Coordinates of C-alpha atoms and ligand atoms in Angstrom, one line a residue:
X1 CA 58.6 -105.8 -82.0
X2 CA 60.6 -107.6 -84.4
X3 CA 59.1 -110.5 -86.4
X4 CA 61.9 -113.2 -87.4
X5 CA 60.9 -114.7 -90.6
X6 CA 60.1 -118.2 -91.0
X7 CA 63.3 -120.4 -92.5
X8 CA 61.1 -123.5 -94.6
X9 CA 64.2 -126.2 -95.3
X10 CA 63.8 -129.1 -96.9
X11 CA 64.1 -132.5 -94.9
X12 CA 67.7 -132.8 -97.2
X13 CA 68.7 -129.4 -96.6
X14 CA 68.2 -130.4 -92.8
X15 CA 70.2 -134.0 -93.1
X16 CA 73.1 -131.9 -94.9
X17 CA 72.9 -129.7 -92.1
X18 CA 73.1 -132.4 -88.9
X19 CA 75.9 -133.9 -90.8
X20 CA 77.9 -130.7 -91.2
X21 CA 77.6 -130.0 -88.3
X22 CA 78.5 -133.3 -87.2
X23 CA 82.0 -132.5 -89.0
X24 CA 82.3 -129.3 -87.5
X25 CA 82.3 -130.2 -83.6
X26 CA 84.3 -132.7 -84.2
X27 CA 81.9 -135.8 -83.5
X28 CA 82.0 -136.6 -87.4
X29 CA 86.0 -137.2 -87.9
X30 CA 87.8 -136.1 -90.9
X31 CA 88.8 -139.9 -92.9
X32 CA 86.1 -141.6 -91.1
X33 CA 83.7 -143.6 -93.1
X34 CA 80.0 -142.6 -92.6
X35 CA 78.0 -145.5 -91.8
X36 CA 75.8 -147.5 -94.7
X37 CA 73.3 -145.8 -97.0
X38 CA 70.3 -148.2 -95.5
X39 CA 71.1 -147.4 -92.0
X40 CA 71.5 -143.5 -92.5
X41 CA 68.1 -144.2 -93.9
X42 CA 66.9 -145.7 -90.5
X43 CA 68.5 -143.5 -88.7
X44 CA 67.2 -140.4 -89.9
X45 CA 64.4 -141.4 -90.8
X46 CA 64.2 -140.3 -94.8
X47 CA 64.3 -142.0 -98.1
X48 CA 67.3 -143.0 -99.9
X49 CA 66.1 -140.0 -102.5
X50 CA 66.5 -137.4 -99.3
X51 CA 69.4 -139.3 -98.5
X52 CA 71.0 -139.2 -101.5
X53 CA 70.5 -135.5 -102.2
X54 CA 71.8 -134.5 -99.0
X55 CA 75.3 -136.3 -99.7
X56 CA 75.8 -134.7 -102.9
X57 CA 75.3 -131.1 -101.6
X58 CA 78.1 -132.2 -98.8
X59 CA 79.9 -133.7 -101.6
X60 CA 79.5 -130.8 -104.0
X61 CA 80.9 -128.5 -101.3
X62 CA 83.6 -130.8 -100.3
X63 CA 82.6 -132.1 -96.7
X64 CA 82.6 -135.6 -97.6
X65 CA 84.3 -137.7 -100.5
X66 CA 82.9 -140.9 -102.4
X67 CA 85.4 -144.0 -102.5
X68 CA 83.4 -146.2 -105.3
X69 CA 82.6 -149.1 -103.9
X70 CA 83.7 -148.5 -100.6
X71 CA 81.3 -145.8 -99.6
X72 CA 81.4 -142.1 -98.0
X73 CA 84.3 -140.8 -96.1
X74 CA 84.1 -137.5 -94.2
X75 CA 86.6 -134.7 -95.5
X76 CA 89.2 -132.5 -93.3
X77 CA 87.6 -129.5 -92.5
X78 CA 90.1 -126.3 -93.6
X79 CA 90.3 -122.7 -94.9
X80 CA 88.5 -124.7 -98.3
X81 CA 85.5 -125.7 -96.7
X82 CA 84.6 -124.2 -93.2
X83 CA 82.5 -121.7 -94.4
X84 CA 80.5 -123.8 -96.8
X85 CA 80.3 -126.2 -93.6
X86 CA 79.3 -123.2 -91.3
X87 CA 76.2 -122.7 -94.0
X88 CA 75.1 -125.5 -94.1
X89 CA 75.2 -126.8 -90.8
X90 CA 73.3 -123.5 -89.7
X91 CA 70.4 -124.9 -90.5
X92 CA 70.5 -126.7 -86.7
X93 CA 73.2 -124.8 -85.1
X94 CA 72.2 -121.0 -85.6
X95 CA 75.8 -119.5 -85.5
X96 CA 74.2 -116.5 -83.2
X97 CA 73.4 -118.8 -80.1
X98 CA 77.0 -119.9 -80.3
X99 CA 75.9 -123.5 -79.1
X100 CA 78.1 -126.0 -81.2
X101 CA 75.9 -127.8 -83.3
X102 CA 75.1 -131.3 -81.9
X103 CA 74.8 -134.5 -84.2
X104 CA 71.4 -137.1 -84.8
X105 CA 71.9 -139.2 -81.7
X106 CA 73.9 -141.8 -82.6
X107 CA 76.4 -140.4 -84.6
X108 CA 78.6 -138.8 -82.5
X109 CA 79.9 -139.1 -78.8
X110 CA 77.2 -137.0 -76.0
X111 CA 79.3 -134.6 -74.0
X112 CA 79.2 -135.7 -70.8
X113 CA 78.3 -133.0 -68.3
X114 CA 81.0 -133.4 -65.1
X115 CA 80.0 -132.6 -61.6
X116 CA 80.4 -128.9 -60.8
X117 CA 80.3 -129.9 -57.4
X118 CA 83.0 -132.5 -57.5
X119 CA 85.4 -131.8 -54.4
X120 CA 89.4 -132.0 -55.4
X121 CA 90.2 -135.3 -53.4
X122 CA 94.1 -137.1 -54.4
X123 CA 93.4 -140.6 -54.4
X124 CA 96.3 -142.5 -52.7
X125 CA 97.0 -145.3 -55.8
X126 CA 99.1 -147.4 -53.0
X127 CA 96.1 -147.7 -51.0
X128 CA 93.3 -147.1 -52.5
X129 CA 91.9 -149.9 -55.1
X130 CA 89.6 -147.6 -56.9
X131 CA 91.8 -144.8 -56.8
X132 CA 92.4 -143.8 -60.4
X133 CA 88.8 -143.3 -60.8
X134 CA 89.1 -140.3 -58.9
X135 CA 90.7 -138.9 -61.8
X136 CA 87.8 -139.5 -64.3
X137 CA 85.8 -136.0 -64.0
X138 CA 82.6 -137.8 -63.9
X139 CA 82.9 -140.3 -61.5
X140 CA 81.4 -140.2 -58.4
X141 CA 82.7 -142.6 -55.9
X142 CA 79.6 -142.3 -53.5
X143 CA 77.2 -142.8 -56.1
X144 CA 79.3 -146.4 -57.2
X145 CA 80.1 -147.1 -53.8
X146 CA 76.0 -147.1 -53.3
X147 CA 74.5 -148.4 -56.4
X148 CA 72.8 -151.7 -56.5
X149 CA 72.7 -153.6 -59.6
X150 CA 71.2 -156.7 -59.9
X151 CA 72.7 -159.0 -62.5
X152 CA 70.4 -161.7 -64.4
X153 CA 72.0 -164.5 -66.0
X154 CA 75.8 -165.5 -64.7
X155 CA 77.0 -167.4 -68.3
X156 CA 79.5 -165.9 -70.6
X157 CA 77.9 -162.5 -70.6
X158 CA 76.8 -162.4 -66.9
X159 CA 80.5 -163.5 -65.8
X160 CA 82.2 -160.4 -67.7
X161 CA 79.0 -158.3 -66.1
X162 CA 79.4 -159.2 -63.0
X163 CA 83.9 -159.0 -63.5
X164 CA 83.6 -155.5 -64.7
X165 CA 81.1 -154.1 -61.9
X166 CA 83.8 -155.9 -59.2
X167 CA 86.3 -154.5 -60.8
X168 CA 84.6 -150.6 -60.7
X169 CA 83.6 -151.2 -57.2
X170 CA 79.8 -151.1 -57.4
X171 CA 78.3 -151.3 -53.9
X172 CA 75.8 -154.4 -54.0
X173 CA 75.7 -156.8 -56.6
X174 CA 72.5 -159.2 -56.5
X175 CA 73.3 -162.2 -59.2
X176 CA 70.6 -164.3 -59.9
X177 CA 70.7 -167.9 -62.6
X178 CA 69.3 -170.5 -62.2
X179 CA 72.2 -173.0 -63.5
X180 CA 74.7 -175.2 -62.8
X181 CA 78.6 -174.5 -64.1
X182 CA 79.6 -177.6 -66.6
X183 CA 82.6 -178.0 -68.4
X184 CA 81.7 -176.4 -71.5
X185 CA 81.6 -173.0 -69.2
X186 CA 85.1 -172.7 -68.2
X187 CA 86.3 -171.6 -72.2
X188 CA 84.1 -168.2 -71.9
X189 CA 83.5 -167.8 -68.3
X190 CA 86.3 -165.6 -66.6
X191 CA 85.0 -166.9 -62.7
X192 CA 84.9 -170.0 -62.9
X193 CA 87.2 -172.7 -62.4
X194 CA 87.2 -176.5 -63.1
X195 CA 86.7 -177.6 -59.4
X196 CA 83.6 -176.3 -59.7
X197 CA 81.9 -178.2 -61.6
X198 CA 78.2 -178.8 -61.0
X199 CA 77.8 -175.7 -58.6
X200 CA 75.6 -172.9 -58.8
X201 CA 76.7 -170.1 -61.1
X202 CA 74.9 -167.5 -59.1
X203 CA 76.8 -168.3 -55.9
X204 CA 80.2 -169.3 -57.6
X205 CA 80.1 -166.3 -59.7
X206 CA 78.8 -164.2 -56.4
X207 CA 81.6 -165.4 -53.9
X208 CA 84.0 -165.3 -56.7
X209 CA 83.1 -161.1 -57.3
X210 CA 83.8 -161.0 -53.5
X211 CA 87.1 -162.3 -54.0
X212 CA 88.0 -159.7 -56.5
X213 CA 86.8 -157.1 -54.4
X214 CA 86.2 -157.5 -50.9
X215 CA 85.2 -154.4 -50.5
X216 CA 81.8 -154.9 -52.4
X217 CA 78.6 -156.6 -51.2
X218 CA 77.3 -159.3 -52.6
X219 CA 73.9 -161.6 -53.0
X220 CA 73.1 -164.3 -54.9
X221 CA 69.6 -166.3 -55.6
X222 CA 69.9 -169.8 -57.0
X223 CA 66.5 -169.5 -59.1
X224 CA 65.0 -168.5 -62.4
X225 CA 63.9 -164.6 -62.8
X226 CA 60.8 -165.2 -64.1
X227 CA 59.9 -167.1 -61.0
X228 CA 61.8 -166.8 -58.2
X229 CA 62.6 -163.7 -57.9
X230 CA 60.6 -161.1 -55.6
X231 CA 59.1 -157.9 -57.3
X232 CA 60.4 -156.1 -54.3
X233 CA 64.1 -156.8 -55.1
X234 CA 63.7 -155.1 -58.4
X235 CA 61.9 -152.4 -57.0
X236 CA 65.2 -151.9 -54.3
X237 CA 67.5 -152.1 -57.6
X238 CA 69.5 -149.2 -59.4
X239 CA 69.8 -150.9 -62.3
X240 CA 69.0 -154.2 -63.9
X241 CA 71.3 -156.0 -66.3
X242 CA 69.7 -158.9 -68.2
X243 CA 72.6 -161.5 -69.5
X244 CA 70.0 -163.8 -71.0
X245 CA 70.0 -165.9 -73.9
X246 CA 66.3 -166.6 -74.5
X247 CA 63.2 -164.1 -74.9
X248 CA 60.8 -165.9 -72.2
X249 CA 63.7 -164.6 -69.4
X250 CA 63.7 -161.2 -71.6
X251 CA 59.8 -160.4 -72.0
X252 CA 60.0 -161.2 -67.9
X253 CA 62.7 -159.4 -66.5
X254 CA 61.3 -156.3 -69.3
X255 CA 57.7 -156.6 -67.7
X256 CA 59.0 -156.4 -63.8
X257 CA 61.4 -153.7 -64.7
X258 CA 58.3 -151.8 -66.4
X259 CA 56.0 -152.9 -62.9
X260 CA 58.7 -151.5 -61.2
X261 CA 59.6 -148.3 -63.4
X262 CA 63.1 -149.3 -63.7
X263 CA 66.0 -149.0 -66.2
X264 CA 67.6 -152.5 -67.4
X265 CA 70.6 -152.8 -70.1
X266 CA 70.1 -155.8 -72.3
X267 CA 73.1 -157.7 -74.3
X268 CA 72.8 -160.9 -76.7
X269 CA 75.8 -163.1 -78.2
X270 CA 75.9 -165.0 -80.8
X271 CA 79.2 -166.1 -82.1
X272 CA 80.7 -162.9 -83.2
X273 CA 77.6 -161.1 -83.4
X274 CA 76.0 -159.0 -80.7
X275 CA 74.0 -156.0 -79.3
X276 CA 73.6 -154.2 -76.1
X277 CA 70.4 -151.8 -75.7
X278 CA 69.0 -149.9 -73.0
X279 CA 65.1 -150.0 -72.1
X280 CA 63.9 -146.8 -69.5
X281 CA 60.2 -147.3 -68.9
X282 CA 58.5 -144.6 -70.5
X283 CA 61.0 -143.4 -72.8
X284 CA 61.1 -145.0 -75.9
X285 CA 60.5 -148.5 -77.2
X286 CA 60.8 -151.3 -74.1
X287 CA 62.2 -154.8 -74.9
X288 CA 58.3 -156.2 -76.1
X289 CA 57.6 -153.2 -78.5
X290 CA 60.8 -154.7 -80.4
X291 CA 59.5 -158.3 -80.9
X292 CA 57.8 -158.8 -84.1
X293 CA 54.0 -160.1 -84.6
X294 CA 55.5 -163.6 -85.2
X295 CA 57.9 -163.6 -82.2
X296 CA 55.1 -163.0 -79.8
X297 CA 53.1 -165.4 -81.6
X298 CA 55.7 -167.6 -81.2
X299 CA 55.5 -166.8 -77.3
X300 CA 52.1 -167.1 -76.8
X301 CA 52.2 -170.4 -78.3
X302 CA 55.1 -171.4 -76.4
X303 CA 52.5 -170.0 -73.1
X304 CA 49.7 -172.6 -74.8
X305 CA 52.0 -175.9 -73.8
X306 CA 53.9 -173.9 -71.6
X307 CA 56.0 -176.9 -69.8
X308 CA 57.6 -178.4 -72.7
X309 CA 58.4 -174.4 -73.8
X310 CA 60.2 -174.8 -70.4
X311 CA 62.2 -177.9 -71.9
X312 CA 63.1 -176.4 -75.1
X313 CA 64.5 -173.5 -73.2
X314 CA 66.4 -175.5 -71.0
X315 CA 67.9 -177.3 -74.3
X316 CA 68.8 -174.4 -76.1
X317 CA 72.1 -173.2 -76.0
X318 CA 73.5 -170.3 -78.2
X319 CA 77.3 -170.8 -79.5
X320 CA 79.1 -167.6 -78.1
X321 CA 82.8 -166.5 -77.4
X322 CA 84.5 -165.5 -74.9
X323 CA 85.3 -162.5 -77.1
X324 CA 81.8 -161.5 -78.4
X325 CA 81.1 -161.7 -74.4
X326 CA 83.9 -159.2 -73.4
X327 CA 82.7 -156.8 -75.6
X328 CA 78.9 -156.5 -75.3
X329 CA 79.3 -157.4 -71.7
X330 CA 81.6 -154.2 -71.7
X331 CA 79.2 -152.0 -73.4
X332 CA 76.1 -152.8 -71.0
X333 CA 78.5 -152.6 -68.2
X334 CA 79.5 -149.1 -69.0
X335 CA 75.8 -148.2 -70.0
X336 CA 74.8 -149.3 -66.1
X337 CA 77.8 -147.1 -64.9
X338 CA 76.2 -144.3 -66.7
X339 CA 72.6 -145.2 -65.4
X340 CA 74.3 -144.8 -62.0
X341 CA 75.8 -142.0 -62.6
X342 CA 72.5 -140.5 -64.5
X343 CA 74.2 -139.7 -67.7
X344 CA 72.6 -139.7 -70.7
X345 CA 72.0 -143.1 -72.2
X346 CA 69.5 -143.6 -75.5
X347 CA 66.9 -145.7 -74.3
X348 CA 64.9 -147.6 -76.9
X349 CA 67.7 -148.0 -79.6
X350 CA 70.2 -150.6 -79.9
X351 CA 74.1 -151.0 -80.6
X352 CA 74.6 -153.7 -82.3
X353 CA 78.2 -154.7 -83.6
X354 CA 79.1 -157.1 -85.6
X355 CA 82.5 -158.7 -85.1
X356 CA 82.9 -159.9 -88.7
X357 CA 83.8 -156.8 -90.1
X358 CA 84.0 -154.6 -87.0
X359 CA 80.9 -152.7 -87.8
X360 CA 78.8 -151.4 -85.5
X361 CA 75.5 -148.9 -85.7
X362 CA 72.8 -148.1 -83.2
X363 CA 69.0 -147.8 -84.3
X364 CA 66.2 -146.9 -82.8
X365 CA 63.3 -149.0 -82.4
X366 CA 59.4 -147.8 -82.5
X367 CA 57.6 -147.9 -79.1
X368 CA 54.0 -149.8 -80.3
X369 CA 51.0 -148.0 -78.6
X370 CA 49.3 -151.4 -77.8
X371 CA 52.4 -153.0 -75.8
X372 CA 51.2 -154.9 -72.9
X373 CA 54.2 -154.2 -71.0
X374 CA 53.7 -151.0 -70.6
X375 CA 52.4 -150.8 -66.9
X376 CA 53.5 -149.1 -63.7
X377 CA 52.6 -150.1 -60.5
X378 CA 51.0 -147.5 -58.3
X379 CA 51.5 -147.2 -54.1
X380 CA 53.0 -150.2 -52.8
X381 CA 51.6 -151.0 -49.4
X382 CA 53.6 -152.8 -47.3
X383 CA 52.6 -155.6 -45.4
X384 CA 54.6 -157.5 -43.2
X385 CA 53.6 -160.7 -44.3
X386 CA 56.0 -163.4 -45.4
X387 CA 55.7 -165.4 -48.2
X388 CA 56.3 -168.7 -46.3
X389 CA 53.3 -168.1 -43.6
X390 CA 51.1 -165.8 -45.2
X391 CA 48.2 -168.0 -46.7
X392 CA 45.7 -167.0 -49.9
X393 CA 43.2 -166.7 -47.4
X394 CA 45.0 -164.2 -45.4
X395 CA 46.1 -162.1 -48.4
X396 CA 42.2 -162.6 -49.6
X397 CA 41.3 -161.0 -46.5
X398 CA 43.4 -157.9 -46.5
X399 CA 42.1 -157.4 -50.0
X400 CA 38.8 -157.2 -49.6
X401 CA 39.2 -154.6 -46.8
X402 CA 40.6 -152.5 -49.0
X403 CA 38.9 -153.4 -52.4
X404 CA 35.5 -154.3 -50.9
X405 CA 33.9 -158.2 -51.5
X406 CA 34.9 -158.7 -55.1
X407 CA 38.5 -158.1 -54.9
X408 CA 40.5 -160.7 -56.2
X409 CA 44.4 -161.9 -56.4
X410 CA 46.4 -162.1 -59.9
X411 CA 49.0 -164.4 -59.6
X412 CA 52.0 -164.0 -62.1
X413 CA 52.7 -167.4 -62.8
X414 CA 50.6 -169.8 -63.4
X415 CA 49.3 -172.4 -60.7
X416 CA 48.7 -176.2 -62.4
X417 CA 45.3 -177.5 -60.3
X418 CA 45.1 -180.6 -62.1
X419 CA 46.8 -183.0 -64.5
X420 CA 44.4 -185.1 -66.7
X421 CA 45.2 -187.9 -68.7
X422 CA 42.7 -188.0 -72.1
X423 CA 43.4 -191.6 -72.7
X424 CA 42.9 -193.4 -69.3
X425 CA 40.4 -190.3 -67.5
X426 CA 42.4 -190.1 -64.8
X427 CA 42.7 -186.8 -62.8
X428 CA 45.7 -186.0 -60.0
X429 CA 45.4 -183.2 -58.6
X430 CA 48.1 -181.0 -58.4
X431 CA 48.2 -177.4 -56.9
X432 CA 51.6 -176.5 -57.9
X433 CA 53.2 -173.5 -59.4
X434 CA 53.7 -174.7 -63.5
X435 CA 57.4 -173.7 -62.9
X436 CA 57.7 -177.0 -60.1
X437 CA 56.0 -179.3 -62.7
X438 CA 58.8 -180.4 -65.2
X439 CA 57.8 -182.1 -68.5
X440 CA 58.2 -185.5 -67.5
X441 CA 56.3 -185.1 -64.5
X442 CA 53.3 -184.0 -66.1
X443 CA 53.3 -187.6 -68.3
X444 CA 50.7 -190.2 -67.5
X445 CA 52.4 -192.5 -65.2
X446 CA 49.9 -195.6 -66.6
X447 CA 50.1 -195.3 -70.5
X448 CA 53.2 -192.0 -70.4
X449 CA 51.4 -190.2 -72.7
X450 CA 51.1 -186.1 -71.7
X451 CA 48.5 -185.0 -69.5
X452 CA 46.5 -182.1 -69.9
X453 CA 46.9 -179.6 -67.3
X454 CA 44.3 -177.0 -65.8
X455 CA 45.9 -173.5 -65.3
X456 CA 44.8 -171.2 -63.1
X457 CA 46.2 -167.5 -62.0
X458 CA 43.4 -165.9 -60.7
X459 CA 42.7 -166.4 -56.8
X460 CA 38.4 -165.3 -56.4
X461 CA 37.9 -166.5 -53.1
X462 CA 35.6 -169.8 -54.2
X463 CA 39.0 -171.9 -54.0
X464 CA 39.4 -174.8 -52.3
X465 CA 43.4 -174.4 -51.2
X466 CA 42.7 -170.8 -49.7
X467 CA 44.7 -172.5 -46.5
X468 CA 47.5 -172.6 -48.4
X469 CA 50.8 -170.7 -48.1
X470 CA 51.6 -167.8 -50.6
X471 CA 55.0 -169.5 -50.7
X472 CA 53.4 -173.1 -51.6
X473 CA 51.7 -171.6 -54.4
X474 CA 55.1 -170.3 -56.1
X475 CA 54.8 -166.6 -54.6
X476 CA 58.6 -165.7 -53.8
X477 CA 59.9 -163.7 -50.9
X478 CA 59.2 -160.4 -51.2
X479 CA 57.1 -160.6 -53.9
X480 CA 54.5 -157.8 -54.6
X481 CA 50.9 -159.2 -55.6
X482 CA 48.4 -157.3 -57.6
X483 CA 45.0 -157.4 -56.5
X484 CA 41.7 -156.0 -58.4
X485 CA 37.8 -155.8 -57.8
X486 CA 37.3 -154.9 -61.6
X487 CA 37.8 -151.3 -61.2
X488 CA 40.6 -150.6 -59.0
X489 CA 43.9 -152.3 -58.4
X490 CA 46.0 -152.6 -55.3
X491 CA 49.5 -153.9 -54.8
X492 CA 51.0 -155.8 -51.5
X493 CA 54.4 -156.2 -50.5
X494 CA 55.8 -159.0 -48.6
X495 CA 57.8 -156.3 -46.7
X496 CA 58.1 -158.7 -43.7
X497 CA 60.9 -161.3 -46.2
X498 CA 62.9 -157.9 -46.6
X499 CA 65.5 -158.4 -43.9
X500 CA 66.6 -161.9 -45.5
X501 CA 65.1 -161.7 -48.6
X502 CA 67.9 -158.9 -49.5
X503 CA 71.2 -158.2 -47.6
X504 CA 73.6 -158.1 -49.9
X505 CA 75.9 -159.9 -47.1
X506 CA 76.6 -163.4 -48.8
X507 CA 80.5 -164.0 -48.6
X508 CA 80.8 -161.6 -45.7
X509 CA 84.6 -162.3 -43.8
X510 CA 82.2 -164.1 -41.3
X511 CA 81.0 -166.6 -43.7
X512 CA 82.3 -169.9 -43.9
X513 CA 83.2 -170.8 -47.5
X514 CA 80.4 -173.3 -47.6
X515 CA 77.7 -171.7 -46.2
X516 CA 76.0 -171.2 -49.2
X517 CA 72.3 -171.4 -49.0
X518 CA 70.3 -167.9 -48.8
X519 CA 68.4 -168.4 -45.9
X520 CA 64.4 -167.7 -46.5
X521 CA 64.8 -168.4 -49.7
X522 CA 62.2 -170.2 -51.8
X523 CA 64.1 -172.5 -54.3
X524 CA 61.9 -172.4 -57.5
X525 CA 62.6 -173.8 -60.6
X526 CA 60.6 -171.9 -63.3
X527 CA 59.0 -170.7 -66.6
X528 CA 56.8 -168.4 -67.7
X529 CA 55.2 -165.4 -66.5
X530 CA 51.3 -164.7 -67.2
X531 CA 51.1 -161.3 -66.4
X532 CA 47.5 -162.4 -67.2
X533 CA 43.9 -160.3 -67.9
X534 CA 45.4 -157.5 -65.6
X535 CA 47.9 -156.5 -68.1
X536 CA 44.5 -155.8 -70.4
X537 CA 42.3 -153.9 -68.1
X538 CA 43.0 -150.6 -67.7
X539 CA 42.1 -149.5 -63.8
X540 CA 43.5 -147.6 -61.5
X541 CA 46.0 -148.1 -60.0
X542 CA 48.3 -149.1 -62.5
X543 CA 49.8 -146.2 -64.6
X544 CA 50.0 -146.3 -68.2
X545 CA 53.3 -144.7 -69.2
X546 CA 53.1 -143.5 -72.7
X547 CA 56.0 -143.3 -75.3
Ligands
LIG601 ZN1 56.8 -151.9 -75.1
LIG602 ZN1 47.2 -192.3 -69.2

């Protein structure tokens, strides 16, 4: 028996290491600037001391050059330096399993394994629309050709989104905004057009992906995410792609894509700033971890008069470009093609660029242990119930079969009960989701000051609107409700919405051009989500996926 001896390297020794070896496979490139001191420091992980050490052995042995006040540049690797490279950079790349040495994520491009099973097919570019693809070793035209994406948001980033996934010829496209196209659209929105004006951007930008490629299927849903939308759309998705431009939207579409153990690319504009990240439940940080203390403050504040948070949102609009749009709407395009194709994507870390000076750096974010997103619903069971006729009661009922006589329903949005007024006493009561109540609707209409409104999301069984309809209550088709008696949860489809709930078949060649409305469809306006006590208790039922 042979006994290898221990190798003990200091944490510089090992940064000199991944970085010559970074120069030798070629990811580093010779005249190439490495990026900023501080974010080598993030990246990596070590102080500026490590840091700093490590750069002048590569220095010292000629791998990498300092331009004062400009920063490091890496060096040519020749006859001079390849086997003071070798040295170093054996550290991580032991020259005896002849692997080539692979860089800190991040700094260099992934090798992207191609299909061993590929079949030798010669695209007809005369015929065939998507034909040069053929010729990209990776791509596979079935997996495209299947994949369903469903877009959130159709503004500036949305409309390149949704352009580029046309364009590639992915299968089923599900777009959902709840917006109207304006004039101020049409200088950074590629689908739109001036005639129209006041339409729905979901279905404009929806019949207009058709258009660019007819060979696509397409969906739309006139409605906000965090609302609207049915848990069991997102639980049929490949992908989610979130073109948002405000956290309430974020935190939502991050907490149903977590529910629903599902990948979603996020991008954010800002004039000619931007970023584009990647959030896999379960592996790595998730779109909560990376909000600070004071941003979910800020939230739950927001949660504590949540109807005029639902103004401000509606307000606030962020000054992008057309330019900032292509590109970061690019990048998360291409990360969903590589979600498709399951390539390797870094979930939990974030590109940003910055188009001032053309930098751009990716770092990764800490997942946070006490994140409340991080939930996974268990078995689905699969009712066929329908939103629009299934009532509490009914739901109630099916419940406590399964979870005996305490079982009880979590809504995820909020249900107003009742409005009161503090200066004249009055009380109207209400019994609609908060997301139908709009700001100036909840004002007194005697003295117009703003009434206080009682919130509920919990469904016991002692209400008295249990004759109500799931759908009157805000629940959207094909929803998936969560239901608990304190130890145990259970989750219900409302399998029976699938057929119109999702078909992918707006703008069919049988369509007319106006027949717009997605039949089955509740039309919801709404706010925030309040994933509620269920997100604290820890039952089963609900796995806890850990970082
Ligand atoms: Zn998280
Ligand atoms: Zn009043």
């Amino acid at each position: 028996m042979k006994i290898e001896p221990v190798a003990h390297h200091s944490l510089a020794e090992t940064v000199t290491a991944k970085i010559a070896a970074s120069l030798l496979d070629g990811s580093l490139k010779a005249g190439l600037q490495l990026p900023p001191e501080r974010d080598l420091i993030t990246r990596l992980d070590i102080s500026r001391a490590t840091l700093r050490e490590a750069l002048k052995a590569l220095e010292e042995n000629k791998l990498i050059e300092s331009r004062p006040g400009v920063g490091w540049f890496a060096c040519a690797i020749d006859e001079g330096n390849m086997t003071q490279a070798r040295e170093l950079a054996s550290i991580v790349a032991p020259p005896q399993n002849g692997r080539p040495a692979n860089s800190e994520p991040g700094t260099g491009p992934r090798r992207i394994p191609t299909s061993p099973e590929k079949p030798i097919h010669i695209p007809n570019l005369r015929t065939d629309r998507l034909g040069t693809f053929e010729f990209i070793s990776w791509w596979e035209k079935d997996k495209v050709h299947d994949a369903r994406v469903l877009v959130v948001g159709a503004g500036a980033l949305g409309n390149e989104v949704i352009k580029n996934l046309a364009l590639m010829g992915v299968g089923n496209l599900f777009i959902v905004d709840f917006d109207n196209i304006e004039a101020a659209n049409l200088s950074r929105s590629v689908l739109f057009r001036e005639t129209d004006n006041k339409r729905s951007k979901a279905e404009v930008a929806a019949a207009r992906a058709k258009s660019i490629n007819p060979d696509i299927n397409v969906q739309y849903l006139n409605g906000d995410v965090t609302a609207a939308l049915g848990l069991g759309i997102i639980r049929r998705m490949d992908v989610i792609i979130g073109c948002l431009d405000n956290r309430e939207a974020r935190l939502a579409v991050n907490r149903f894509c977590y529910w629903m153990n599902k990948p979603w690319v996020d991008g954010a504009i800002q004039e000619l700033l931007g970023l584009a990240r990647v959030f896999v439940p379960g592996q790595g940080a998730c779109y909560e971890c990376t909000l600070t203390e004071q941003a979910l403050r800020d939230l739950s504040l927001r949660y504590s008069c949540p109807l005029l948070a639902r103004a401000n949102i509606l307000l606030g609009k962020v000054p992008t470009t057309p330019t900032i749009a292509s590109i970061i709407g690019g990048i998360q395009s291409q990360e969903a093609l590589k979600l498709i194709h399951s390539m390797p994507v870094e979930p939990g870390k974030v590109i940003h660029f910055n188009g001032l000076n053309n930098e751009m750096h990716t770092t990764a974010y800490v997942p946070r242990e006490d994140c409340e997103s991080h939930w996974t619903y268990g078995e689905i069971v699969e009712l066929p119930a329908r939103a629009e006729r299934t009532t509490l009661d009914d739901l109630l009922r099916i419940a406590r079969a399964d979870l005996g006589r305490d079982a009880m329903i979590e809504l995820d949005q909020e249900l107003i009960t009742a409005l009161e007024c503090p200066t004249c006493h009055t009380i109207e009561a209400v019994l609609r989701p908060l997301s139908q109540v709009t700001f100036e609707a909840a004002h007194c209409p005697t003295c117009g000051l703003l009434r206080e409104s009682t919130l509920t999301h919990v469904i016991t069984g002692d209400e008295n609107f249990l004759h109500r309809t799931l759908a009157s209550v805000g629940i959207p088709a094909l929803h998936i409700l969560r239901a608990n008696n304190g130890e145990e949860y259970r989750f219900y489809e409302l399998t029976g919405d699938l057929a119109e709930a999702l078909h992918f078949k707006h703008f069919t060649k049988t369509d007319t051009a106006d027949s717009t409305q997605p039949r089955g469809h509740v039309h919801l306006k709404g706010p925030a989500p309040a994933p509620a006590a269920a997100v604290k208790l820890k039952l089963h039922g609900r796995v806890k996926l850990r970082n």
